[in-house]
Amino acid sequence: RKAEIRNWINLEGIQAAPGGKGGAAFLGTGELVTRQITHTLNYTKKFSSDLNFGALVGYEYIKTNNKGGGVDGRGFEDFPGVAYYDFLGFSAQGTRSVYSYNDPTAELQSFFGRANVNYKNKYLLTATMRADGSSKFGANNRYGYFPSFSAAWNISNESFFHFSSIDELKMRIGWGQTGNQEFPAGSAQTRYVASGPGGLGQESFANPDLKWQTDQQINAGLDFSILKGRVFGSVDYFNKKTKDLIINEVAGIPSPGTRIWKNIAGEVVNSGVELTLNTTIVKKENFAWTLGVFATFQKNEVSGLNGPLSTGGINGQGLSGAFVQRIANGQPINVFYVRNFQGIAADGQAIMENDGASFGYFGNPNPTTLLGISTSVGYKKLSLEINMNGAFGHQLYNNTLNAVLPINNLGSRNIAKSLLGLSPKEALSSPITTSSRYLESGNYMKLANARVAYNFGNLGKAVKNATIYVQGTNLLVFTDYSGFDPEVNTVNVKDGLPSAGIEYIPYPSARTFIVGANFSF
């Protein structure tokens, strides 16, 4: 199978200014071309009525090119009646700029295979192997090799199993490795970029030893079904270890400021338990009610680093270069690392422990509990479906409150409502700085969506299966978080390491309602 996908982006615009002066125009194009070739070969063999074997081998090649450019200008005297691209000629000469980009070609070549054995539908074995080669990595480590194995035992099919109330009972265990190459193409190469008319500046150093970041995971689980399928679910334990972490850091002398992509020592371990339970509470001819619950209890911890890494960049005036998170040994990933806020002094100044000279670990941005609840009720032709989700046991950093709504804005812009009525009052000269003051509980429970529908069935001979419905999303949020939405996160990537649990002037999540009808002829 061969496919080619081309995506073009054309950007154009005109922005008028009061009095017909000072306007802006821009013209830009972009092209993303992805080519993909995939071949697979399947083999199945039934050796006996009890033993079945299946195998698959395959090859895949993906090549991606991304390029584009544009021009813009400002300071128009007026807007004559000509095509938009001609406005660039009327811009002030000193405001005109030209940009272009042509990312290095990204190529991924993969060889993969899978084999599975089923004996009496009691014992199931599966083994897979992938060899992935990516041009993003250094010349010495282009390929990564990722095996996986899994086994299942269907206990309920054993001859000794005699429990009439248990329909199915299956044990599962698995181990596997996967690779991560989600970083820019050309990162392992020496690269130069334009740095002014006729000039080039070095952007990165080559690293021929850059290799795949690897995730290794162990899973063990139990599936069950009882009471003739009225209750079913699963219990799973997982342990995921990430190693050979890839970061982008400043290289040392003799070229300060130039960056290099590299693997670092250290591991991030995510572990926990997932529970799923589904039940049919009522099942009658004209009335049915089902309920499903999903819960995950998890933790993560970093170990083996040579030293802590800063991440979680904060935005806003007066906060340039500030970071509120760390990746550090013995802590959850992206743990909040800030000054300890201790209140407002009598003179109206914010009080920080040790006059703000010391920092500490004050919160985990990663939820320790995830919860999902779904239910459906049907009465004759009327049905109701509700889905809720929530997260608990974590903190969020309110960068919006820190940077956009501080007391310093009083008299010129909005301030946070929580600043009114403080005793002692906070002074306008109280500095804008990062601290535990802006950490809040991120716990929430959200009514994610609900749908009410009425199925008329067939209307005459022409209209089939007619249904009308009303559907709403993001209907209710139960939380003490003061920001727009506890699910919103501003991802600030530093050295190739993303942040977590930081909010900065996001668009509020929209509440939507849809009224619709489905039918066929």
Protein backbone atom coordinates (compact mmCIF):
# COMPACT_ATOMS: atom_id res chain seq x y z
CA ARG A 1 0.00 0.00 0.00
CA LYS A 2 1.44 3.34 -1.03
CA ALA A 3 0.08 6.75 -0.14
CA GLU A 4 1.14 10.37 -0.46
CA ILE A 5 -0.44 13.20 1.50
CA ARG A 6 0.17 16.84 0.64
CA ASN A 7 -1.05 19.64 2.88
CA TRP A 8 -0.78 23.24 1.71
CA ILE A 9 -1.32 26.22 3.96
CA ASN A 10 -1.84 29.64 2.43
CA LEU A 11 -1.99 32.60 4.78
CA GLU A 12 -2.91 36.07 3.71
CA GLY A 13 -4.31 39.10 5.43
CA ILE A 14 -4.73 42.82 5.71
CA GLN A 15 -5.09 44.74 8.94
CA ALA A 16 -6.35 48.31 8.75
CA ALA A 17 -5.35 51.02 11.20
CA PRO A 18 -7.25 54.09 12.39
CA GLY A 19 -7.04 56.94 9.89
CA GLY A 20 -5.89 54.61 7.13
CA LYS A 21 -2.26 54.54 8.31
CA GLY A 22 -0.08 52.01 9.99
CA GLY A 23 -1.78 48.93 8.52
CA ALA A 24 -0.11 45.55 7.98
CA ALA A 25 -0.19 42.91 5.26
CA PHE A 26 1.33 39.45 5.06
CA LEU A 27 1.54 36.56 2.61
CA GLY A 28 2.71 33.08 3.53
CA THR A 29 2.70 29.54 2.18
CA GLY A 30 3.51 26.17 3.67
CA GLU A 31 3.73 22.64 2.29
CA LEU A 32 3.85 19.37 4.21
CA VAL A 33 4.37 16.24 2.10
CA THR A 34 4.13 12.77 3.66
CA ARG A 35 4.85 9.61 1.65
CA GLN A 36 4.07 6.21 3.08
CA ILE A 37 4.60 2.67 1.82
CA THR A 38 3.29 -0.31 3.82
CA HIS A 39 3.54 -4.02 2.98
CA THR A 40 2.23 -6.87 5.16
CA LEU A 41 2.08 -10.65 4.75
CA ASN A 42 -0.22 -12.81 6.90
CA TYR A 43 0.01 -16.55 7.56
CA THR A 44 -2.48 -18.71 9.48
CA LYS A 45 -2.33 -22.43 10.18
CA LYS A 46 -4.72 -24.72 12.04
CA PHE A 47 -2.56 -27.62 13.16
CA SER A 48 -5.50 -29.37 14.88
CA SER A 49 -8.89 -28.59 16.33
CA ASP A 50 -7.10 -27.45 19.48
CA LEU A 51 -4.06 -25.61 18.12
CA ASN A 52 -4.10 -22.47 15.96
CA PHE A 53 -1.12 -20.44 14.79
CA GLY A 54 -0.98 -17.01 13.15
CA ALA A 55 1.87 -14.82 11.99
CA LEU A 56 2.39 -11.46 10.31
CA VAL A 57 5.49 -9.79 8.88
CA GLY A 58 5.63 -6.30 7.48
CA TYR A 59 7.64 -3.39 6.19
CA GLU A 60 6.84 0.33 6.33
CA TYR A 61 8.57 3.45 5.05
CA ILE A 62 7.51 7.03 5.83
CA LYS A 63 9.16 10.15 4.43
CA THR A 64 8.16 13.68 5.44
CA ASN A 65 9.14 17.08 4.01
CA ASN A 66 8.00 20.38 5.48
CA LYS A 67 8.81 23.77 3.97
CA GLY A 68 7.38 27.23 3.49
CA GLY A 69 7.98 30.96 3.63
CA GLY A 70 6.40 34.36 3.61
CA VAL A 71 6.72 38.14 3.51
CA ASP A 72 5.11 40.92 5.52
CA GLY A 73 5.13 44.69 5.81
CA ARG A 74 3.62 47.56 7.85
CA GLY A 75 3.06 51.29 7.84
CA PHE A 76 0.73 51.79 4.86
CA GLU A 77 -0.30 55.33 3.99
CA ASP A 78 -3.61 54.12 2.55
CA PHE A 79 -5.29 51.05 1.00
CA PRO A 80 -5.63 51.43 -2.77
CA GLY A 81 -8.07 49.12 -4.55
CA VAL A 82 -5.61 46.47 -5.64
CA ALA A 83 -5.01 42.78 -4.79
CA TYR A 84 -3.86 42.03 -1.26
CA TYR A 85 -0.35 40.98 -2.28
CA ASP A 86 0.26 44.37 -3.86
CA PHE A 87 -0.11 46.03 -0.48
CA LEU A 88 3.39 44.86 0.42
CA GLY A 89 4.75 47.38 -2.04
CA PHE A 90 3.07 50.22 -0.15
CA SER A 91 4.60 49.32 3.21
CA ALA A 92 7.36 51.29 4.91
CA GLN A 93 10.69 49.90 3.74
CA GLY A 94 12.10 49.41 7.20
CA THR A 95 9.14 47.23 8.29
CA ARG A 96 9.38 44.61 5.53
CA SER A 97 10.64 41.15 6.40
CA VAL A 98 11.04 37.83 4.66
CA TYR A 99 11.09 34.39 6.28
CA SER A 100 11.46 30.84 5.00
CA TYR A 101 11.98 27.36 6.37
CA ASN A 102 12.84 23.97 4.97
CA ASP A 103 13.05 21.33 7.67
CA PRO A 104 15.43 18.43 7.18
CA THR A 105 13.79 15.40 5.59
CA ALA A 106 12.48 12.94 8.19
CA GLU A 107 12.56 9.24 7.23
CA LEU A 108 11.33 6.27 9.23
CA GLN A 109 11.91 2.68 8.07
CA SER A 110 10.35 -0.17 10.03
CA PHE A 111 10.46 -3.97 9.91
CA PHE A 112 8.00 -5.78 12.15
CA GLY A 113 6.61 -9.22 12.88
CA ARG A 114 4.04 -10.86 15.10
CA ALA A 115 3.24 -14.46 16.01
CA ASN A 116 0.39 -15.80 18.11
CA VAL A 117 -0.59 -19.26 19.37
CA ASN A 118 -4.01 -20.32 20.67
CA TYR A 119 -4.33 -23.71 22.34
CA LYS A 120 -7.88 -24.84 23.14
CA ASN A 121 -8.83 -21.21 23.65
CA LYS A 122 -7.30 -21.63 27.11
CA TYR A 123 -3.68 -20.63 26.61
CA LEU A 124 -2.83 -17.69 24.35
CA LEU A 125 0.68 -16.48 23.53
CA THR A 126 1.71 -13.47 21.43
CA ALA A 127 5.20 -12.21 20.54
CA THR A 128 6.11 -9.17 18.46
CA MET A 129 9.32 -7.58 17.26
CA ARG A 130 9.95 -4.19 15.66
CA ALA A 131 13.11 -2.70 14.20
CA ASP A 132 12.63 1.03 13.61
CA GLY A 133 15.23 3.19 11.89
CA SER A 134 14.85 6.97 11.97
CA SER A 135 16.93 9.66 10.27
CA LYS A 136 16.36 11.87 13.32
CA PHE A 137 18.94 9.94 15.34
CA GLY A 138 22.71 9.93 15.18
CA ALA A 139 24.55 7.91 12.57
CA ASN A 140 25.66 5.37 15.21
CA ASN A 141 22.17 4.67 16.58
CA ARG A 142 19.63 5.03 13.79
CA TYR A 143 17.86 1.77 14.66
CA GLY A 144 16.01 0.79 17.78
CA TYR A 145 14.78 -2.76 18.50
CA PHE A 146 11.55 -3.20 20.43
CA PRO A 147 10.28 -6.66 21.42
CA SER A 148 7.12 -7.52 23.34
CA PHE A 149 5.51 -10.66 24.75
CA SER A 150 2.13 -11.43 26.25
CA ALA A 151 0.31 -14.46 27.60
CA ALA A 152 -3.25 -15.13 28.72
CA TRP A 153 -4.88 -18.00 30.57
CA ASN A 154 -8.63 -18.41 30.14
CA ILE A 155 -9.34 -20.10 33.43
CA SER A 156 -13.08 -20.33 32.85
CA ASN A 157 -12.47 -22.78 29.95
CA GLU A 158 -10.65 -25.29 32.15
CA SER A 159 -12.41 -28.56 32.91
CA PHE A 160 -11.96 -28.07 36.64
CA PHE A 161 -13.74 -24.70 36.59
CA HIS A 162 -17.27 -25.18 37.97
CA PHE A 163 -18.76 -21.86 39.06
CA SER A 164 -22.15 -21.26 37.50
CA SER A 165 -22.23 -17.60 38.52
CA ILE A 166 -18.89 -16.77 36.85
CA ASP A 167 -19.13 -16.54 33.06
CA GLU A 168 -15.52 -15.64 32.29
CA LEU A 169 -12.26 -15.42 34.20
CA LYS A 170 -9.03 -14.66 32.37
CA MET A 171 -5.52 -13.80 33.60
CA ARG A 172 -3.15 -11.73 31.45
CA ILE A 173 0.51 -10.71 31.65
CA GLY A 174 2.65 -8.77 29.22
CA TRP A 175 6.02 -7.08 28.77
CA GLY A 176 7.14 -4.82 25.97
CA GLN A 177 9.29 -1.95 24.77
CA THR A 178 8.44 1.01 22.54
CA GLY A 179 10.53 3.89 21.21
CA ASN A 180 10.03 7.65 21.13
CA GLN A 181 11.25 9.91 18.31
CA GLU A 182 8.95 12.90 18.90
CA PHE A 183 11.46 15.71 18.44
CA PRO A 184 12.48 17.86 15.42
CA ALA A 185 14.05 16.35 12.32
CA GLY A 186 17.76 17.11 11.96
CA SER A 187 18.31 17.27 15.71
CA ALA A 188 21.34 14.99 15.56
CA GLN A 189 22.96 17.07 12.78
CA THR A 190 25.05 20.23 12.77
CA ARG A 191 22.63 22.88 11.54
CA TYR A 192 22.91 26.52 10.53
CA VAL A 193 20.20 29.16 10.22
CA ALA A 194 20.05 32.59 8.64
CA SER A 195 21.22 35.29 11.07
CA GLY A 196 20.79 38.45 9.08
CA PRO A 197 21.55 39.49 5.48
CA GLY A 198 24.15 37.14 4.09
CA GLY A 199 24.96 35.60 7.46
CA LEU A 200 24.63 32.16 9.03
CA GLY A 201 24.53 31.16 12.67
CA GLN A 202 25.06 27.69 14.10
CA GLU A 203 21.84 26.39 15.64
CA SER A 204 22.92 22.94 16.87
CA PHE A 205 25.82 20.54 17.11
CA ALA A 206 25.81 17.06 15.64
CA ASN A 207 25.47 14.11 18.00
CA PRO A 208 26.21 10.82 16.18
CA ASP A 209 25.37 8.86 19.36
CA LEU A 210 21.84 10.23 19.89
CA LYS A 211 19.54 7.21 20.28
CA TRP A 212 15.93 6.23 20.85
CA GLN A 213 14.21 7.08 24.10
CA THR A 214 12.77 3.78 25.33
CA ASP A 215 9.63 2.96 27.30
CA GLN A 216 9.56 -0.47 28.95
CA GLN A 217 6.24 -1.61 30.42
CA ILE A 218 4.95 -4.57 32.40
CA ASN A 219 1.22 -5.28 32.63
CA ALA A 220 -0.70 -7.88 34.59
CA GLY A 221 -4.46 -8.11 34.63
CA LEU A 222 -7.60 -10.06 35.37
CA ASP A 223 -10.79 -9.97 33.25
CA PHE A 224 -14.08 -11.23 34.63
CA SER A 225 -17.76 -11.52 33.83
CA ILE A 226 -20.43 -12.74 36.26
CA LEU A 227 -24.20 -13.17 36.54
CA LYS A 228 -24.67 -13.96 32.85
CA GLY A 229 -22.88 -10.83 31.72
CA ARG A 230 -24.77 -8.48 34.02
CA VAL A 231 -21.47 -7.48 35.69
CA PHE A 232 -18.08 -7.47 33.95
CA GLY A 233 -14.80 -5.64 34.22
CA SER A 234 -11.05 -5.88 34.71
CA VAL A 235 -8.24 -5.16 37.16
CA ASP A 236 -4.81 -4.16 35.76
CA TYR A 237 -1.43 -3.41 37.26
CA PHE A 238 1.09 -1.46 35.17
CA ASN A 239 4.69 -0.41 35.60
CA LYS A 240 6.24 1.78 32.89
CA LYS A 241 9.90 2.75 32.94
CA THR A 242 11.25 5.46 30.60
CA LYS A 243 15.01 5.66 30.05
CA ASP A 244 17.55 7.30 27.71
CA LEU A 245 15.62 10.57 28.11
CA ILE A 246 16.16 13.00 25.23
CA ILE A 247 16.75 16.67 26.05
CA ASN A 248 18.02 19.75 24.21
CA GLU A 249 20.65 21.64 26.21
CA VAL A 250 23.24 24.34 25.66
CA ALA A 251 26.56 22.91 24.55
CA GLY A 252 29.72 23.88 26.40
CA ILE A 253 32.67 25.99 25.38
CA PRO A 254 33.85 26.97 22.76
CA SER A 255 30.38 27.77 21.40
CA PRO A 256 28.18 29.05 24.22
CA GLY A 257 24.55 29.42 23.23
CA THR A 258 24.61 26.66 20.60
CA ARG A 259 22.46 23.70 21.59
CA ILE A 260 22.83 19.93 21.31
CA TRP A 261 20.27 17.10 21.56
CA LYS A 262 21.44 14.27 23.79
CA ASN A 263 20.37 11.32 25.92
CA ILE A 264 20.79 11.68 29.65
CA ALA A 265 21.04 9.24 32.52
CA GLY A 266 17.96 8.71 34.60
CA GLU A 267 14.62 6.95 34.63
CA VAL A 268 10.99 7.91 35.06
CA VAL A 269 8.79 5.16 36.51
CA ASN A 270 4.98 5.31 36.25
CA SER A 271 3.08 2.61 38.09
CA GLY A 272 -0.41 1.99 39.32
CA VAL A 273 -3.65 0.06 39.15
CA GLU A 274 -6.58 0.46 36.75
CA LEU A 275 -10.08 -0.75 37.64
CA THR A 276 -12.99 -1.07 35.23
CA LEU A 277 -16.49 -2.17 36.24
CA ASN A 278 -19.60 -2.27 34.08
CA THR A 279 -23.00 -3.46 35.19
CA THR A 280 -26.55 -3.72 33.96
CA ILE A 281 -28.52 -2.58 36.98
CA VAL A 282 -31.98 -3.05 35.44
CA LYS A 283 -32.84 -5.03 32.33
CA LYS A 284 -36.54 -5.29 31.53
CA GLU A 285 -38.61 -5.23 28.38
CA ASN A 286 -39.30 -1.47 28.45
CA PHE A 287 -36.65 -0.23 30.86
CA ALA A 288 -32.87 -0.66 31.10
CA TRP A 289 -30.17 1.02 33.16
CA THR A 290 -26.41 0.48 32.82
CA LEU A 291 -23.54 1.96 34.80
CA GLY A 292 -19.80 1.93 34.13
CA VAL A 293 -16.94 3.13 36.33
CA PHE A 294 -13.27 3.50 35.42
CA ALA A 295 -10.61 4.43 37.98
CA THR A 296 -6.82 4.68 37.84
CA PHE A 297 -4.57 5.03 40.89
CA GLN A 298 -1.08 6.01 39.82
CA LYS A 299 2.23 7.50 40.86
CA ASN A 300 5.50 8.35 39.18
CA GLU A 301 9.03 8.96 40.38
CA VAL A 302 12.29 10.10 38.83
CA SER A 303 15.62 8.45 39.68
CA GLY A 304 19.19 8.18 38.44
CA LEU A 305 19.65 11.76 37.18
CA ASN A 306 23.09 13.35 37.49
CA GLY A 307 21.35 16.54 38.65
CA PRO A 308 17.96 18.29 38.60
CA LEU A 309 16.56 19.79 35.40
CA SER A 310 14.47 22.97 35.32
CA THR A 311 11.24 23.06 33.34
CA GLY A 312 7.81 24.67 33.55
CA GLY A 313 8.59 28.11 32.13
CA ILE A 314 6.35 30.95 33.36
CA ASN A 315 5.06 33.73 31.10
CA GLY A 316 4.22 37.38 31.73
CA GLN A 317 5.78 40.76 32.37
CA GLY A 318 8.35 40.59 35.14
CA LEU A 319 8.55 36.79 34.95
CA SER A 320 10.92 36.29 32.01
CA GLY A 321 13.25 33.38 32.56
CA ALA A 322 11.32 32.09 35.58
CA PHE A 323 10.66 28.36 36.03
CA VAL A 324 8.45 26.65 38.58
CA GLN A 325 9.09 22.95 37.98
CA ARG A 326 11.92 20.47 38.21
CA ILE A 327 12.73 16.96 37.14
CA ALA A 328 14.61 15.69 40.18
CA ASN A 329 15.53 12.40 41.82
CA GLY A 330 13.00 11.05 44.31
CA GLN A 331 10.26 13.40 43.09
CA PRO A 332 7.35 13.04 40.66
CA ILE A 333 8.15 14.32 37.19
CA ASN A 334 7.67 18.10 36.82
CA VAL A 335 7.32 18.59 40.56
CA PHE A 336 6.65 22.23 41.49
CA TYR A 337 9.81 23.91 42.84
CA VAL A 338 9.06 27.43 44.09
CA ARG A 339 9.48 29.92 46.93
CA ASN A 340 7.29 29.40 49.99
CA PHE A 341 4.69 32.17 50.25
CA GLN A 342 3.82 32.99 53.88
CA GLY A 343 1.27 35.80 53.58
CA ILE A 344 1.16 39.61 53.45
CA ALA A 345 3.16 41.73 55.90
CA ALA A 346 1.85 44.80 57.72
CA ASP A 347 3.56 47.03 55.12
CA GLY A 348 1.63 45.27 52.32
CA GLN A 349 4.57 43.31 50.94
CA ALA A 350 4.42 39.59 50.17
CA ILE A 351 6.34 37.49 52.68
CA MET A 352 8.56 34.70 51.37
CA GLU A 353 10.39 32.17 53.52
CA ASN A 354 14.02 33.19 54.02
CA ASP A 355 13.29 36.46 52.15
CA GLY A 356 12.69 34.51 48.96
CA ALA A 357 16.22 33.11 48.84
CA SER A 358 15.23 29.47 49.30
CA PHE A 359 13.06 27.18 47.17
CA GLY A 360 11.28 23.94 47.96
CA TYR A 361 9.15 21.16 46.49
CA PHE A 362 5.51 22.10 46.99
CA GLY A 363 3.24 20.10 44.71
CA ASN A 364 2.69 17.33 42.21
CA PRO A 365 1.12 18.33 38.85
CA ASN A 366 0.31 14.71 38.02
CA PRO A 367 -3.10 13.40 39.18
CA THR A 368 -2.80 10.43 41.50
CA THR A 369 -6.40 9.35 40.77
CA LEU A 370 -8.35 9.44 37.51
CA LEU A 371 -12.07 8.70 37.51
CA GLY A 372 -14.63 8.15 34.78
CA ILE A 373 -18.36 7.41 35.19
CA SER A 374 -20.82 6.63 32.42
CA THR A 375 -24.46 5.66 32.64
CA SER A 376 -27.34 5.12 30.25
CA VAL A 377 -31.06 4.82 30.92
CA GLY A 378 -33.62 3.68 28.38
CA TYR A 379 -37.39 3.72 28.72
CA LYS A 380 -39.24 2.46 25.67
CA LYS A 381 -38.09 4.79 22.86
CA LEU A 382 -36.55 7.42 25.13
CA SER A 383 -32.86 7.23 26.14
CA LEU A 384 -30.45 9.23 28.29
CA GLU A 385 -26.63 8.94 28.23
CA ILE A 386 -24.31 10.71 30.68
CA ASN A 387 -20.49 10.72 30.88
CA MET A 388 -18.42 12.24 33.67
CA ASN A 389 -14.67 12.41 34.23
CA GLY A 390 -12.44 13.70 36.99
CA ALA A 391 -8.89 13.91 38.34
CA PHE A 392 -7.68 14.20 41.93
CA GLY A 393 -4.56 14.47 44.06
CA HIS A 394 -2.63 17.09 42.07
CA GLN A 395 -1.84 20.81 42.00
CA LEU A 396 -1.99 23.46 39.27
CA TYR A 397 0.06 26.63 38.89
CA ASN A 398 -2.17 29.62 38.10
CA ASN A 399 0.20 31.58 35.84
CA THR A 400 -2.76 33.79 34.79
CA LEU A 401 -3.29 34.92 38.39
CA ASN A 402 0.45 35.42 38.83
CA ALA A 403 1.08 37.49 35.69
CA VAL A 404 -2.18 38.95 34.39
CA LEU A 405 -4.22 39.80 37.50
CA PRO A 406 -1.74 40.96 40.20
CA ILE A 407 -2.36 43.86 42.60
CA ASN A 408 0.00 46.04 40.54
CA ASN A 409 -2.76 46.40 37.91
CA LEU A 410 -5.06 48.28 40.28
CA GLY A 411 -6.19 51.48 38.62
CA SER A 412 -5.13 50.48 35.12
CA ARG A 413 -6.31 46.94 34.40
CA ASN A 414 -8.26 44.10 36.01
CA ILE A 415 -7.06 42.42 39.18
CA ALA A 416 -8.09 39.13 40.76
CA LYS A 417 -11.23 39.27 42.91
CA SER A 418 -9.38 37.31 45.60
CA LEU A 419 -7.11 40.35 46.20
CA LEU A 420 -10.02 42.49 47.39
CA GLY A 421 -10.61 42.59 51.11
CA LEU A 422 -7.20 41.19 52.09
CA SER A 423 -6.10 42.06 55.60
CA PRO A 424 -3.46 43.45 55.71
CA LYS A 425 -3.97 45.00 52.27
CA GLU A 426 -1.39 44.15 49.64
CA ALA A 427 0.61 47.14 48.44
CA LEU A 428 0.83 48.10 44.78
CA SER A 429 4.61 47.78 45.09
CA SER A 430 4.39 44.13 46.13
CA PRO A 431 6.66 42.37 43.60
CA ILE A 432 5.42 40.01 40.92
CA THR A 433 7.30 36.79 41.54
CA THR A 434 6.71 33.05 41.37
CA SER A 435 5.82 31.27 44.60
CA SER A 436 3.59 28.67 46.24
CA ARG A 437 0.96 31.43 46.46
CA TYR A 438 -0.22 30.50 42.98
CA LEU A 439 -0.45 26.77 43.54
CA GLU A 440 -4.02 25.48 43.80
CA SER A 441 -5.70 22.10 44.09
CA GLY A 442 -6.51 20.75 40.64
CA ASN A 443 -9.21 18.33 41.84
CA TYR A 444 -12.30 18.34 39.64
CA MET A 445 -15.27 16.33 38.50
CA LYS A 446 -16.82 17.28 35.17
CA LEU A 447 -20.11 16.46 33.48
CA ALA A 448 -18.39 16.01 30.15
CA ASN A 449 -21.42 15.29 28.00
CA ALA A 450 -25.07 14.24 28.12
CA ARG A 451 -27.46 13.14 25.39
CA VAL A 452 -31.23 12.71 25.39
CA ALA A 453 -32.76 10.99 22.36
CA TYR A 454 -36.13 9.74 21.19
CA ASN A 455 -36.28 7.02 18.56
CA PHE A 456 -39.46 7.23 16.48
CA GLY A 457 -38.45 4.18 14.44
CA ASN A 458 -39.80 3.98 10.90
CA LEU A 459 -42.13 6.76 9.75
CA GLY A 460 -44.20 5.40 6.94
CA LYS A 461 -42.48 3.47 4.16
CA ALA A 462 -39.94 6.16 3.22
CA VAL A 463 -38.25 7.28 6.47
CA LYS A 464 -36.32 4.65 8.41
CA ASN A 465 -35.04 4.70 12.01
CA ALA A 466 -35.83 8.36 12.70
CA THR A 467 -34.28 9.77 15.89
CA ILE A 468 -34.19 13.25 17.37
CA TYR A 469 -31.75 14.23 20.11
CA VAL A 470 -30.37 17.02 22.28
CA GLN A 471 -26.71 16.82 23.26
CA GLY A 472 -24.56 19.00 25.50
CA THR A 473 -20.81 19.01 26.25
CA ASN A 474 -18.79 20.56 29.09
CA LEU A 475 -22.00 21.09 31.03
CA LEU A 476 -20.82 21.30 34.66
CA VAL A 477 -17.48 21.41 36.49
CA PHE A 478 -17.19 20.77 40.24
CA THR A 479 -13.86 22.22 41.42
CA ASP A 480 -12.27 24.70 43.82
CA TYR A 481 -9.76 25.79 41.17
CA SER A 482 -10.11 29.54 40.50
CA GLY A 483 -8.99 29.47 36.87
CA PHE A 484 -11.01 28.88 33.72
CA ASP A 485 -10.73 25.09 33.55
CA PRO A 486 -8.67 22.62 35.61
CA GLU A 487 -8.15 20.49 32.48
CA VAL A 488 -6.37 23.32 30.62
CA ASN A 489 -2.56 23.19 30.50
CA THR A 490 -0.11 25.58 28.85
CA VAL A 491 2.74 23.43 27.55
CA ASN A 492 6.04 25.27 27.91
CA VAL A 493 8.80 23.14 26.41
CA LYS A 494 12.30 23.76 27.76
CA ASP A 495 15.26 21.76 26.51
CA GLY A 496 12.81 19.36 24.87
CA LEU A 497 11.08 18.71 28.22
CA PRO A 498 7.37 19.65 28.43
CA SER A 499 5.71 21.15 31.49
CA ALA A 500 2.51 19.99 33.18
CA GLY A 501 -0.25 21.57 35.23
CA ILE A 502 0.39 25.23 34.32
CA GLU A 503 -2.41 27.56 33.19
CA TYR A 504 -1.71 30.79 31.31
CA ILE A 505 -4.54 32.89 29.75
CA PRO A 506 -6.19 29.95 27.96
CA TYR A 507 -9.39 30.13 25.99
CA PRO A 508 -12.16 28.98 28.31
CA SER A 509 -13.56 25.58 27.41
CA ALA A 510 -16.78 26.06 25.45
CA ARG A 511 -20.13 24.74 26.62
CA THR A 512 -21.99 23.52 23.53
CA PHE A 513 -25.51 22.30 22.80
CA ILE A 514 -26.59 20.43 19.70
CA VAL A 515 -30.12 19.64 18.56
CA GLY A 516 -30.22 17.09 15.75
CA ALA A 517 -32.04 14.37 13.92
CA ASN A 518 -30.91 11.12 12.31
CA PHE A 519 -32.88 9.20 9.70
CA SER A 520 -32.44 7.32 6.46
CA PHE A 521 -34.54 6.73 3.34
